[in-house]
Each structure stands twice: as structure tokens, then as C-alpha cells.
Amino acid sequence: MLSKFRDRELVRKVTERILEESRGISVRIMHVCGTHEWTITHFGIRDLLPENIEVVAGPGCPVCVTPGSEIDLIAELSQRDGVIVTTFGDVIRVPGTRTSLSEAKTRGGDVRLVYGIEEAVRIARQEKGKEVVHFSIGFETTAPMAAVEILKGPPENFSIFSTHKLIPPAMEFLLKSGLSLDGFICPGHVSTIIGVRPYRRLAEKYRKPMVVAGFEPLDVMLGILSVVRQIRDDKWGVENEYTRAVREEGNVIALKSISEVFEVADAWWRGIGRIESSGLRLRGRFKDFDVVSKFGLEVPSEDYMPEGCGCGEVLKGVMKPEDCPLFGKECTPNRPIGPCMVSLEGTCSIVYKYRRFRPKDAEK
Amino acid sequence: MCLAIPAKVVRIEGDRAEIEVGGVRREASLALVADAGVSVGDYVLVHTGYAIAKIREDEAEEILKAWKEVLSEG
Ligand code: SF4
């Protein structure tokens, strides 16, 4: 079924259309999803676009925007006797301000990689004498699983450190901050959960066209065409091109579970700053599963970026990874300096892996 | 990290499903798609062990058809 979304002939036609319909206007579109960046870079979509159309990556990688101080906190927790920290594979190498989870593991911390939070709960059931703390990180896509597991009633020795973040408040933050942005490609999987409505308010308020798109090359191209067309026609709505997975109202069960378990709070985005109402923390009645109250932790609200790292600018779409002075030199996926080079969905790591040896670059 | 993969449902037991991704079988929870009427043979998007949406193939066909029409005008 998906092969139809790679139909070369159709992609060619869409490309032509974009070229034709964008004549005389220049358009800067932001996407906020690591997987979109992967599709765009992997299939060389930027090379297909005319010069007047720019597609930039925004803060679409949850691992990249997790504050270093929170990584320190969880890494240090893993050093305590009887504590097991569980998390996703991408997170472990991200440098905090003092340490990372992988360093903590080398120093003897019990850090385990899990495929999902369900596995973390299972570990807690098996390791009864120990405290299992799940580093619960992710956007709206990942929050429902945490919510469902908390609602199911995990064992007493289980808790989470919630650093879940919400995409629409971050989009609004960028729109408000006056960056030059003409439209958005909204993240497909986040939208599977939140639906199309949250974007409608933003599109209307800031008069910016948006499109919810899937992850095949044709999805992204059609998304770009949709934004271009709206701009040309002086419109600003939200089009849903990913109807095969995204409903207007989103995933109602997931949304209900999230709001039962979590409340919205301000959150710190690494490299960007504090964004109002952009995070999720456990509601008071679930405080027994909240590592912050369980262990009496202080979550520092400070940010730190490695010296010379341009991640903050990269995450806002202001700087291209290639323009960071450390890119490909001091900072590579094997020896990452900034968080955007660590995560598989970090813009720098994607661009490094898939663009570096493209013929276009080799000619330079 | 928000990556969700399309997977085929091959078996269902209560709110658990056995799914197949590229020949590999694993388990997923159907708790978040309980209202979507998922049955064996359907495709779902799976994220960290949970199905988050049923993929509606007919919608994909329709949107492609609509675009094809738009693209062939003019
Ligand atoms: S190349 Fe490395 S240091 Fe520079 S912005 Fe990317 S991750 Fe940060």
C-alpha cells in the first residue's frame, strides 16, 4: 500500500506543480518532527525543491530538547543503591551538563534500555526489592503509554520522571518569537494522538497555513504543495493529508488517558528556553508514581549547552547543521557534542549521515 | 522517537495483539485503539509497544485519487 506513496511519476508531477505554483513567492516552511527530517534528507527532497522554497527542521526531537540538568538528575539517581533507571535507546548517550546515562552506567549505575514503558513496569514486577525509575520522555506520541500504564496501577516500586513535552505550545512559541516562518508541516504521529484541532487555532491566530503530513516522500511533497498553494491563494488553514492515520479529533482514548494522569505545566526546552504550558507532569493523586515527590528531588530549571554548540539555533530552524562550526569536525554521531547529533532523530545526526556524501556536496 | 511503524495484526487476544513488521513478530497493546474496531489482517501504527491508530487504507486511496485528479488538470 505504501509503495504508492513512492510513485516516482507522481512525485515528479508534484515537484513540477510546486515549481509552477511558487513562482514569484518565497516560502519558508518548518516541520517539527525527526521522522519528517529523515524523509526529507534521506530522499533528497531539498534538492528537488526550487530555491525559493526552504524547508527547515524545528524542535522535532524530544531527546534533543530534554534539558541537560534533567539528564544529570536521572543519571545521578541511577548511581543510588537499589535503583534501576529505564529509558529508551536514544537517550542514553545524550550529554547532560555534568554526565550522561551511559557514563553513569559505566560507573556502575543500573541503567536499562527498554522498548516501551510496559517493559519498565515488567522489570519493576520482577525486581521487587528495587526501585525502578522510568525516564519518561517524548512528545504527545509517547505520553499516552505512560498514562495507560499509570492507570493500570503499576507496582509500588515503580515511578516515572516525566519530561513529556507538547508540540503546539512550542510551535506557538516560535510563531510568537517572530522567526521568519510562512507555514508548518505538522508532525504526523503526534497528530495521530492530538488530531488536527490544536493546529487550527494556531493557523487562524497567526495566519499561517499548515498541513498534517505522513512520512513517505510523496506525503511530504504534497504537504509542501499544500502550504505553497495556501500561501499563493492567501489562505491559512490546516489541511490533513494524512487521513489514513490522523482523525480530526485525534485518538480520543489516548487524549483522555493523558488528561486523567497528567496536568499541563511550563517546561524547559533545551537550547530554546522555558515554554509556557508545554510540558506534562503527573497529577497530585499519582504522586506515589512520581519520582520527583517519591525521592524528594529538586528539578533544576537551568539550561546548559556545550560550548560552541549551535543546537539552540538548529532547533529553531535558524541555523543549518552544516553551518555549526563543530559539525562534522569535533561533533559527529560517534563523538557527539550537542544533543542534535546524538539522537537518531536529531537534525544534525540525520544531516550528517545522509547528506554528507551526496554528490551535490561533493562538487563543492 | 515519535516514530511509529505500520504493522499487520496477525492475532488478537483481549487487548493484546500479535503484530508483524517486516517478517518479525512481536506483541503490542491495543488499549489505545479499543474504539477503532481493529481485526486480524488490519494495519496499525505501533509506537513503543502500543498501537496508536488503525491505518485506513481506503483513505490513502482516496487522497491519492484526489491528488491525481488535481495534478492532471492543467
Ligand atoms: S553539529 Fe553538534 S554541536 Fe553543532 S549544533 Fe549540531 S549537535 Fe550541536
CSV table of C-alpha atoms and ligand atoms in Angstrom, one decimal:
chain,number,residue,atom,x,y,z
A,1,MET,CA,0.0,0.0,0.0
A,2,LEU,CA,2.8,2.4,0.9
A,3,SER,CA,4.6,1.9,-2.3
A,4,LYS,CA,2.0,4.1,-4.0
A,5,PHE,CA,3.4,6.9,-1.9
A,6,ARG,CA,6.7,6.4,-3.5
A,7,ASP,CA,5.4,6.6,-7.1
A,8,ARG,CA,8.1,8.5,-9.0
A,9,GLU,CA,5.8,9.8,-11.6
A,10,LEU,CA,3.5,11.3,-9.1
A,11,VAL,CA,6.5,12.8,-7.1
A,12,ARG,CA,7.7,14.3,-10.4
A,13,LYS,CA,4.3,15.8,-11.1
A,14,VAL,CA,4.1,17.3,-7.6
A,15,THR,CA,7.6,18.7,-7.9
A,16,GLU,CA,6.6,20.5,-11.2
A,17,ARG,CA,3.5,21.8,-9.5
A,18,ILE,CA,5.4,23.2,-6.6
A,19,LEU,CA,7.8,24.9,-9.0
A,20,GLU,CA,4.9,26.4,-11.0
A,21,GLU,CA,2.8,27.5,-8.1
A,22,SER,CA,5.6,29.0,-6.1
A,23,ARG,CA,6.7,31.3,-8.9
A,24,GLY,CA,7.3,34.8,-7.6
A,25,ILE,CA,6.9,33.9,-3.9
A,26,SER,CA,9.4,32.7,-1.4
A,27,VAL,CA,8.3,30.3,1.2
A,28,ARG,CA,9.9,29.1,4.4
A,29,ILE,CA,8.2,26.0,5.9
A,30,MET,CA,9.1,24.4,9.2
A,31,HIS,CA,8.4,20.9,10.2
A,32,VAL,CA,8.7,19.7,13.7
A,33,CYS,CA,9.4,16.0,13.5
A,34,GLY,CA,12.6,14.0,13.4
A,35,THR,CA,10.9,11.5,11.1
A,36,HIS,CA,10.0,14.2,8.6
A,37,GLU,CA,13.6,15.3,8.6
A,38,TRP,CA,14.6,11.8,7.9
A,39,THR,CA,12.3,11.5,4.9
A,40,ILE,CA,13.4,14.9,3.6
A,41,THR,CA,17.1,14.3,3.9
A,42,HIS,CA,17.1,10.6,3.1
A,43,PHE,CA,15.2,11.1,-0.2
A,44,GLY,CA,16.9,14.3,-1.0
A,45,ILE,CA,13.7,16.3,-1.1
A,46,ARG,CA,15.5,19.6,-0.5
A,47,ASP,CA,17.4,19.0,-3.8
A,48,LEU,CA,14.1,18.7,-5.7
A,49,LEU,CA,12.7,22.0,-4.4
A,50,PRO,CA,13.3,25.3,-6.2
A,51,GLU,CA,15.5,27.8,-4.4
A,52,ASN,CA,12.6,30.0,-3.3
A,53,ILE,CA,11.2,27.1,-1.1
A,54,GLU,CA,13.0,26.3,2.1
A,55,VAL,CA,12.1,23.6,4.4
A,56,VAL,CA,13.7,23.8,7.9
A,57,ALA,CA,13.6,21.5,10.8
A,58,GLY,CA,12.2,22.7,14.1
A,59,PRO,CA,12.3,21.2,17.6
A,60,GLY,CA,11.0,17.8,16.5
A,61,CYS,CA,13.2,15.5,18.5
A,62,PRO,CA,12.2,15.0,22.1
A,63,VAL,CA,15.6,13.7,23.1
A,64,CYS,CA,17.3,16.8,21.8
A,65,VAL,CA,15.1,19.2,23.8
A,66,THR,CA,15.5,17.4,27.1
A,67,PRO,CA,17.4,19.8,29.4
A,68,GLY,CA,20.9,18.6,30.4
A,69,SER,CA,20.1,19.3,34.0
A,70,GLU,CA,17.3,16.7,33.9
A,71,ILE,CA,19.7,14.2,32.3
A,72,ASP,CA,22.2,14.8,35.2
A,73,LEU,CA,19.4,14.3,37.7
A,74,ILE,CA,18.4,10.9,36.3
A,75,ALA,CA,22.0,9.8,35.7
A,76,GLU,CA,22.8,10.6,39.3
A,77,LEU,CA,19.7,8.8,40.5
A,78,SER,CA,21.0,5.7,38.7
A,79,GLN,CA,24.1,5.7,41.0
A,80,ARG,CA,22.0,5.2,44.1
A,81,ASP,CA,21.9,1.7,45.6
A,82,GLY,CA,18.8,-0.3,44.7
A,83,VAL,CA,17.7,2.0,41.9
A,84,ILE,CA,17.2,0.8,38.3
A,85,VAL,CA,16.7,3.5,35.6
A,86,THR,CA,15.0,2.5,32.5
A,87,THR,CA,14.9,4.6,29.3
A,88,PHE,CA,14.8,4.5,25.5
A,89,GLY,CA,17.9,3.8,23.5
A,90,ASP,CA,18.3,7.2,22.1
A,91,VAL,CA,18.5,8.9,25.4
A,92,ILE,CA,21.4,7.1,27.0
A,93,ARG,CA,24.3,8.9,25.2
A,94,VAL,CA,22.9,12.4,25.4
A,95,PRO,CA,25.3,14.6,27.4
A,96,GLY,CA,23.8,16.3,30.4
A,97,THR,CA,25.6,19.2,32.0
A,98,ARG,CA,27.9,17.0,34.1
A,99,THR,CA,27.3,13.5,32.9
A,100,SER,CA,25.2,11.2,30.7
A,101,LEU,CA,23.3,8.0,31.4
A,102,SER,CA,25.9,5.9,29.6
A,103,GLU,CA,28.7,7.4,31.8
A,104,ALA,CA,26.6,6.6,34.8
A,105,LYS,CA,26.2,3.1,33.6
A,106,THR,CA,30.0,2.7,33.1
A,107,ARG,CA,30.3,3.9,36.7
A,108,GLY,CA,28.2,1.0,37.8
A,109,GLY,CA,24.7,2.5,37.6
A,110,ASP,CA,21.9,0.1,36.7
A,111,VAL,CA,20.6,1.7,33.5
A,112,ARG,CA,18.5,-0.5,31.2
A,113,LEU,CA,17.2,0.2,27.8
A,114,VAL,CA,13.6,-0.6,27.2
A,115,TYR,CA,11.4,-0.8,24.1
A,116,GLY,CA,8.5,0.8,25.9
A,117,ILE,CA,7.3,1.8,29.3
A,118,GLU,CA,5.4,-1.5,29.6
A,119,GLU,CA,8.7,-3.3,29.7
A,120,ALA,CA,9.9,-1.0,32.5
A,121,VAL,CA,6.8,-1.9,34.6
A,122,ARG,CA,7.6,-5.6,34.0
A,123,ILE,CA,11.1,-5.1,35.3
A,124,ALA,CA,9.6,-3.5,38.4
A,125,ARG,CA,7.4,-6.5,38.9
A,126,GLN,CA,10.4,-8.8,38.6
A,127,GLU,CA,12.8,-6.8,40.8
A,128,LYS,CA,10.7,-6.4,43.8
A,129,GLY,CA,13.4,-5.2,46.2
A,130,LYS,CA,14.5,-2.4,43.9
A,131,GLU,CA,13.1,0.9,42.8
A,132,VAL,CA,12.5,1.2,39.1
A,133,VAL,CA,12.5,4.7,37.7
A,134,HIS,CA,11.4,5.2,34.1
A,135,PHE,CA,12.8,8.3,32.4
A,136,SER,CA,9.6,9.1,30.6
A,137,ILE,CA,10.5,11.3,27.7
A,138,GLY,CA,8.7,12.1,24.5
A,139,PHE,CA,6.0,14.2,22.9
A,140,GLU,CA,2.3,13.6,22.7
A,141,THR,CA,3.0,10.3,20.9
A,142,THR,CA,4.7,8.7,23.9
A,143,ALA,CA,2.7,10.3,26.8
A,144,PRO,CA,-0.4,8.1,26.3
A,145,MET,CA,1.6,4.9,27.0
A,146,ALA,CA,2.8,6.3,30.3
A,147,ALA,CA,-0.7,7.4,31.1
A,148,VAL,CA,-2.2,4.0,30.4
A,149,GLU,CA,0.5,2.2,32.4
A,150,ILE,CA,-0.1,4.5,35.4
A,151,LEU,CA,-3.9,4.0,35.2
A,152,LYS,CA,-3.3,0.2,35.1
A,153,GLY,CA,-1.7,0.6,38.5
A,154,PRO,CA,2.0,-0.3,38.4
A,155,PRO,CA,3.7,-1.9,41.4
A,156,GLU,CA,4.8,0.3,44.3
A,157,ASN,CA,8.4,0.2,43.4
A,158,PHE,CA,7.8,1.9,40.1
A,159,SER,CA,7.9,5.6,39.3
A,160,ILE,CA,8.5,7.8,36.4
A,161,PHE,CA,10.4,11.0,35.8
A,162,SER,CA,8.1,12.8,33.4
A,163,THR,CA,9.7,15.1,30.9
A,164,HIS,CA,7.0,14.8,28.4
A,165,LYS,CA,6.5,17.8,26.1
A,166,LEU,CA,3.8,19.2,23.9
A,167,ILE,CA,4.3,20.3,20.3
A,168,PRO,CA,1.6,23.0,19.7
A,169,PRO,CA,2.9,25.3,22.5
A,170,ALA,CA,6.4,25.0,21.1
A,171,MET,CA,5.0,25.9,17.6
A,172,GLU,CA,3.2,28.9,19.1
A,173,PHE,CA,6.4,30.0,20.9
A,174,LEU,CA,8.3,30.0,17.7
A,175,LEU,CA,5.5,31.8,15.9
A,176,LYS,CA,5.4,34.4,18.6
A,177,SER,CA,9.1,34.9,18.6
A,178,GLY,CA,8.9,36.4,15.2
A,179,LEU,CA,11.1,33.9,13.3
A,180,SER,CA,10.5,34.1,9.6
A,181,LEU,CA,8.2,31.2,9.0
A,182,ASP,CA,5.4,31.0,6.4
A,183,GLY,CA,3.9,27.7,7.3
A,184,PHE,CA,4.2,24.4,9.1
A,185,ILE,CA,4.2,20.7,8.2
A,186,CYS,CA,2.7,19.3,11.4
A,187,PRO,CA,4.1,16.1,12.8
A,188,GLY,CA,2.2,13.0,11.7
A,189,HIS,CA,2.5,10.7,14.6
A,190,VAL,CA,2.0,13.5,17.2
A,191,SER,CA,-1.2,14.3,15.2
A,192,THR,CA,-2.4,10.8,15.4
A,193,ILE,CA,-2.8,11.5,19.1
A,194,ILE,CA,-3.8,15.1,19.2
A,195,GLY,CA,-5.7,15.3,15.9
A,196,VAL,CA,-6.0,18.4,13.8
A,197,ARG,CA,-7.8,20.8,16.1
A,198,PRO,CA,-4.9,22.2,18.1
A,199,TYR,CA,-3.3,23.5,14.9
A,200,ARG,CA,-6.5,25.1,13.6
A,201,ARG,CA,-6.3,27.7,16.4
A,202,LEU,CA,-2.7,28.4,15.7
A,203,ALA,CA,-3.2,28.7,11.9
A,204,GLU,CA,-6.1,31.1,12.5
A,205,LYS,CA,-4.4,33.2,15.2
A,206,TYR,CA,-1.1,33.6,13.4
A,207,ARG,CA,-2.5,33.4,9.8
A,208,LYS,CA,-0.1,30.6,8.8
A,209,PRO,CA,-1.0,27.7,6.6
A,210,MET,CA,-0.4,24.3,8.0
A,211,VAL,CA,-0.6,20.7,6.8
A,212,VAL,CA,-0.6,17.4,8.6
A,213,ALA,CA,1.5,15.0,6.6
A,214,GLY,CA,2.6,11.4,6.6
A,215,PHE,CA,6.2,10.2,6.2
A,216,GLU,CA,6.5,8.9,2.6
A,217,PRO,CA,8.3,11.2,0.1
A,218,LEU,CA,5.0,11.9,-1.6
A,219,ASP,CA,3.3,12.8,1.7
A,220,VAL,CA,5.9,15.4,2.3
A,221,MET,CA,5.9,16.8,-1.2
A,222,LEU,CA,2.1,17.0,-1.2
A,223,GLY,CA,2.4,18.7,2.2
A,224,ILE,CA,4.8,21.3,0.7
A,225,LEU,CA,2.5,21.8,-2.2
A,226,SER,CA,-0.5,22.3,0.1
A,227,VAL,CA,1.3,25.0,2.1
A,228,VAL,CA,2.6,26.7,-1.1
A,229,ARG,CA,-0.9,26.7,-2.6
A,230,GLN,CA,-2.5,28.2,0.5
A,231,ILE,CA,0.1,31.0,0.6
A,232,ARG,CA,-0.4,31.7,-3.1
A,233,ASP,CA,-4.2,31.9,-2.5
A,234,ASP,CA,-3.7,34.0,0.6
A,235,LYS,CA,-5.3,31.3,2.9
A,236,TRP,CA,-4.3,30.0,6.2
A,237,GLY,CA,-6.0,26.8,7.2
A,238,VAL,CA,-4.9,23.3,8.3
A,239,GLU,CA,-5.1,20.6,5.7
A,240,ASN,CA,-5.0,17.0,6.7
A,241,GLU,CA,-3.1,14.9,4.1
A,242,TYR,CA,-2.5,12.1,6.5
A,243,THR,CA,-6.1,11.0,6.8
A,244,ARG,CA,-5.1,7.3,6.7
A,245,ALA,CA,-3.9,7.7,10.3
A,246,VAL,CA,-5.0,11.1,11.6
A,247,ARG,CA,-8.5,12.0,12.6
A,248,GLU,CA,-9.8,15.5,13.2
A,249,GLU,CA,-10.3,14.7,16.9
A,250,GLY,CA,-7.2,12.6,17.3
A,251,ASN,CA,-7.0,9.5,19.4
A,252,VAL,CA,-9.7,10.1,21.9
A,253,ILE,CA,-8.8,7.3,24.3
A,254,ALA,CA,-5.2,8.5,24.3
A,255,LEU,CA,-6.1,12.1,25.0
A,256,LYS,CA,-8.5,11.1,27.8
A,257,SER,CA,-5.8,9.0,29.4
A,258,ILE,CA,-3.3,11.8,29.2
A,259,SER,CA,-5.5,14.3,30.8
A,260,GLU,CA,-6.6,11.9,33.5
A,261,VAL,CA,-3.0,11.2,34.5
A,262,PHE,CA,-1.1,14.4,33.6
A,263,GLU,CA,-1.5,18.1,34.1
A,264,VAL,CA,0.0,20.8,31.9
A,265,ALA,CA,2.9,22.7,33.2
A,266,ASP,CA,5.6,25.0,32.0
A,267,ALA,CA,8.6,23.2,30.6
A,268,TRP,CA,12.2,23.9,29.7
A,269,TRP,CA,13.3,23.1,26.2
A,270,ARG,CA,17.0,22.6,25.8
A,271,GLY,CA,18.6,25.3,23.7
A,272,ILE,CA,15.3,27.1,23.4
A,273,GLY,CA,14.2,28.1,26.9
A,274,ARG,CA,11.2,27.9,29.0
A,275,ILE,CA,7.9,27.5,27.1
A,276,GLU,CA,4.6,28.1,28.9
A,277,SER,CA,2.3,25.2,29.3
A,278,SER,CA,4.4,22.9,27.1
A,279,GLY,CA,5.1,20.0,29.5
A,280,LEU,CA,3.2,17.3,31.3
A,281,ARG,CA,3.6,16.4,34.9
A,282,LEU,CA,1.8,13.7,36.9
A,283,ARG,CA,-1.3,14.9,38.7
A,284,GLY,CA,-1.2,15.0,42.5
A,285,ARG,CA,-3.1,11.8,43.0
A,286,PHE,CA,-0.5,9.9,41.2
A,287,LYS,CA,2.4,11.3,43.2
A,288,ASP,CA,3.4,7.9,44.5
A,289,PHE,CA,4.5,7.2,41.0
A,290,ASP,CA,6.2,10.5,40.5
A,291,VAL,CA,10.0,10.2,41.2
A,292,VAL,CA,10.2,13.8,42.0
A,293,SER,CA,7.9,13.6,45.1
A,294,LYS,CA,8.9,10.0,45.9
A,295,PHE,CA,12.6,10.8,46.2
A,296,GLY,CA,12.1,14.5,47.2
A,297,LEU,CA,14.1,15.7,44.1
A,298,GLU,CA,14.7,19.2,43.1
A,299,VAL,CA,14.3,19.6,39.4
A,300,PRO,CA,16.7,22.4,38.4
A,301,SER,CA,15.4,24.9,35.9
A,302,GLU,CA,18.6,25.8,34.3
A,303,ASP,CA,19.9,25.1,30.9
A,304,TYR,CA,23.4,24.4,29.6
A,305,MET,CA,24.7,23.8,26.1
A,306,PRO,CA,28.1,22.6,25.3
A,307,GLU,CA,30.4,25.4,24.4
A,308,GLY,CA,30.2,26.3,20.7
A,309,CYS,CA,27.2,24.0,20.1
A,310,GLY,CA,24.6,25.6,17.8
A,311,CYS,CA,21.8,23.2,18.8
A,312,GLY,CA,19.7,26.0,20.1
A,313,GLU,CA,19.8,27.7,16.7
A,314,VAL,CA,19.4,24.4,14.9
A,315,LEU,CA,16.3,23.6,16.9
A,316,LYS,CA,14.7,26.9,16.0
A,317,GLY,CA,15.5,26.3,12.3
A,318,VAL,CA,17.7,29.4,12.3
A,319,MET,CA,20.9,27.6,11.7
A,320,LYS,CA,21.6,24.7,9.3
A,321,PRO,CA,23.5,21.9,11.0
A,322,GLU,CA,26.3,22.3,8.3
A,323,ASP,CA,26.8,25.8,9.5
A,324,CYS,CA,27.6,24.9,13.1
A,325,PRO,CA,31.3,25.3,13.5
A,326,LEU,CA,31.6,22.0,15.2
A,327,PHE,CA,29.5,20.0,12.6
A,328,GLY,CA,31.4,17.0,11.3
A,329,LYS,CA,34.6,18.2,13.0
A,330,GLU,CA,34.5,18.0,16.7
A,331,CYS,CA,30.9,16.8,16.6
A,332,THR,CA,30.0,13.6,14.8
A,333,PRO,CA,27.5,10.8,15.7
A,334,ASN,CA,30.3,8.7,17.1
A,335,ARG,CA,31.5,11.6,19.3
A,336,PRO,CA,28.5,13.8,19.7
A,337,ILE,CA,28.9,17.2,21.4
A,338,GLY,CA,25.4,18.5,21.2
A,339,PRO,CA,22.1,16.6,21.6
A,340,CYS,CA,21.1,17.1,18.0
A,341,MET,CA,24.0,14.8,17.0
A,342,VAL,CA,23.1,12.1,19.4
A,343,SER,CA,19.5,11.1,18.8
A,344,LEU,CA,18.7,9.2,15.6
A,345,GLU,CA,16.1,11.9,15.0
A,346,GLY,CA,18.3,14.8,15.8
A,347,THR,CA,18.7,17.1,12.8
A,348,CYS,CA,22.5,17.1,12.9
A,349,SER,CA,22.8,13.4,13.1
A,350,ILE,CA,20.4,12.9,10.2
A,351,VAL,CA,22.1,15.5,8.0
A,352,TYR,CA,25.5,14.1,8.9
A,353,LYS,CA,24.5,10.5,8.0
A,354,TYR,CA,22.6,11.1,4.8
A,355,ARG,CA,23.8,14.3,3.3
A,356,ARG,CA,27.5,14.3,3.7
A,357,PHE,CA,28.3,12.2,0.8
A,358,ARG,CA,25.6,13.3,-1.6
A,359,PRO,CA,27.0,14.2,-5.0
A,360,LYS,CA,25.8,17.8,-4.6
A,361,ASP,CA,28.1,18.3,-1.6
A,362,ALA,CA,31.0,16.5,-3.2
A,363,GLU,CA,31.1,19.0,-6.0
A,364,LYS,CA,31.6,21.9,-3.7
B,1,MET,CA,11.5,8.9,18.9
B,2,CYS,CA,8.0,9.6,17.8
B,3,LEU,CA,8.5,7.0,15.2
B,4,ALA,CA,5.5,4.7,14.7
B,5,ILE,CA,5.7,1.8,12.4
B,6,PRO,CA,2.9,0.3,10.4
B,7,ALA,CA,2.4,-3.3,11.4
B,8,LYS,CA,0.0,-6.0,10.4
B,9,VAL,CA,-2.2,-7.6,13.1
B,10,VAL,CA,-1.9,-11.3,12.9
B,11,ARG,CA,-3.6,-12.4,16.2
B,12,ILE,CA,-5.7,-10.7,18.8
B,13,GLU,CA,-6.3,-11.8,22.4
B,14,GLY,CA,-8.2,-9.3,24.5
B,15,ASP,CA,-6.4,-6.0,24.2
B,16,ARG,CA,-3.1,-7.7,23.1
B,17,ALA,CA,-2.2,-8.3,19.6
B,18,GLU,CA,0.5,-10.2,17.8
B,19,ILE,CA,1.8,-7.9,15.1
B,20,GLU,CA,4.1,-8.4,12.2
B,21,VAL,CA,6.7,-5.9,11.0
B,22,GLY,CA,8.9,-6.8,8.1
B,23,GLY,CA,8.6,-10.5,8.8
B,24,VAL,CA,9.3,-10.1,12.6
B,25,ARG,CA,6.5,-10.8,15.0
B,26,ARG,CA,6.1,-9.0,18.3
B,27,GLU,CA,3.4,-8.1,20.7
B,28,ALA,CA,1.5,-4.8,21.0
B,29,SER,CA,-1.2,-3.4,23.2
B,30,LEU,CA,-4.5,-2.5,21.5
B,31,ALA,CA,-5.7,-0.5,24.6
B,32,LEU,CA,-5.4,2.9,22.8
B,33,VAL,CA,-7.3,1.7,19.7
B,34,ALA,CA,-10.0,-0.1,21.6
B,35,ASP,CA,-12.7,2.0,19.8
B,36,ALA,CA,-11.2,1.6,16.3
B,37,GLY,CA,-12.5,-1.9,15.7
B,38,VAL,CA,-9.2,-3.5,14.9
B,39,SER,CA,-9.4,-7.0,13.5
B,40,VAL,CA,-6.9,-9.6,12.3
B,41,GLY,CA,-5.5,-8.5,8.9
B,42,ASP,CA,-5.7,-4.8,9.6
B,43,TYR,CA,-2.8,-2.5,9.7
B,44,VAL,CA,-2.0,-0.4,12.7
B,45,LEU,CA,0.7,2.2,13.6
B,46,VAL,CA,2.7,1.0,16.5
B,47,HIS,CA,4.7,3.2,18.9
B,48,THR,CA,6.7,1.8,21.8
B,49,GLY,CA,4.6,-1.3,22.1
B,50,TYR,CA,1.2,0.3,21.6
B,51,ALA,CA,-1.0,0.6,18.6
B,52,ILE,CA,-1.9,4.3,18.3
B,53,ALA,CA,-4.0,4.2,15.1
B,54,LYS,CA,-5.6,1.9,12.7
B,55,ILE,CA,-4.4,2.7,9.2
B,56,ARG,CA,-7.3,3.2,6.9
B,57,GLU,CA,-6.2,2.1,3.5
B,58,ASP,CA,-9.3,3.4,1.7
B,59,GLU,CA,-8.4,6.9,2.9
B,60,ALA,CA,-5.0,6.6,1.4
B,61,GLU,CA,-6.5,5.6,-1.9
B,62,GLU,CA,-8.9,8.4,-1.8
B,63,ILE,CA,-6.4,11.1,-1.1
B,64,LEU,CA,-4.1,9.8,-3.9
B,65,LYS,CA,-7.0,9.7,-6.3
B,66,ALA,CA,-7.9,13.3,-5.3
B,67,TRP,CA,-4.4,14.5,-5.9
B,68,LYS,CA,-4.0,12.6,-9.1
B,69,GLU,CA,-7.1,14.5,-10.4
B,70,VAL,CA,-5.7,17.8,-9.2
B,71,LEU,CA,-2.4,17.1,-10.8
B,72,SER,CA,-3.7,16.1,-14.1
B,73,GLU,CA,-5.8,19.3,-14.5
B,74,GLY,CA,-3.6,21.7,-16.3
C,1,SF4,S1,26.8,19.9,15.0
C,1,SF4,FE1,26.9,19.2,17.1
C,1,SF4,S2,27.4,21.0,18.3
C,1,SF4,FE2,26.8,21.7,16.3
C,1,SF4,S3,24.6,22.1,16.5
C,1,SF4,FE3,24.8,20.0,15.8
C,1,SF4,S4,24.8,18.8,17.7
C,1,SF4,FE4,25.2,20.9,18.3
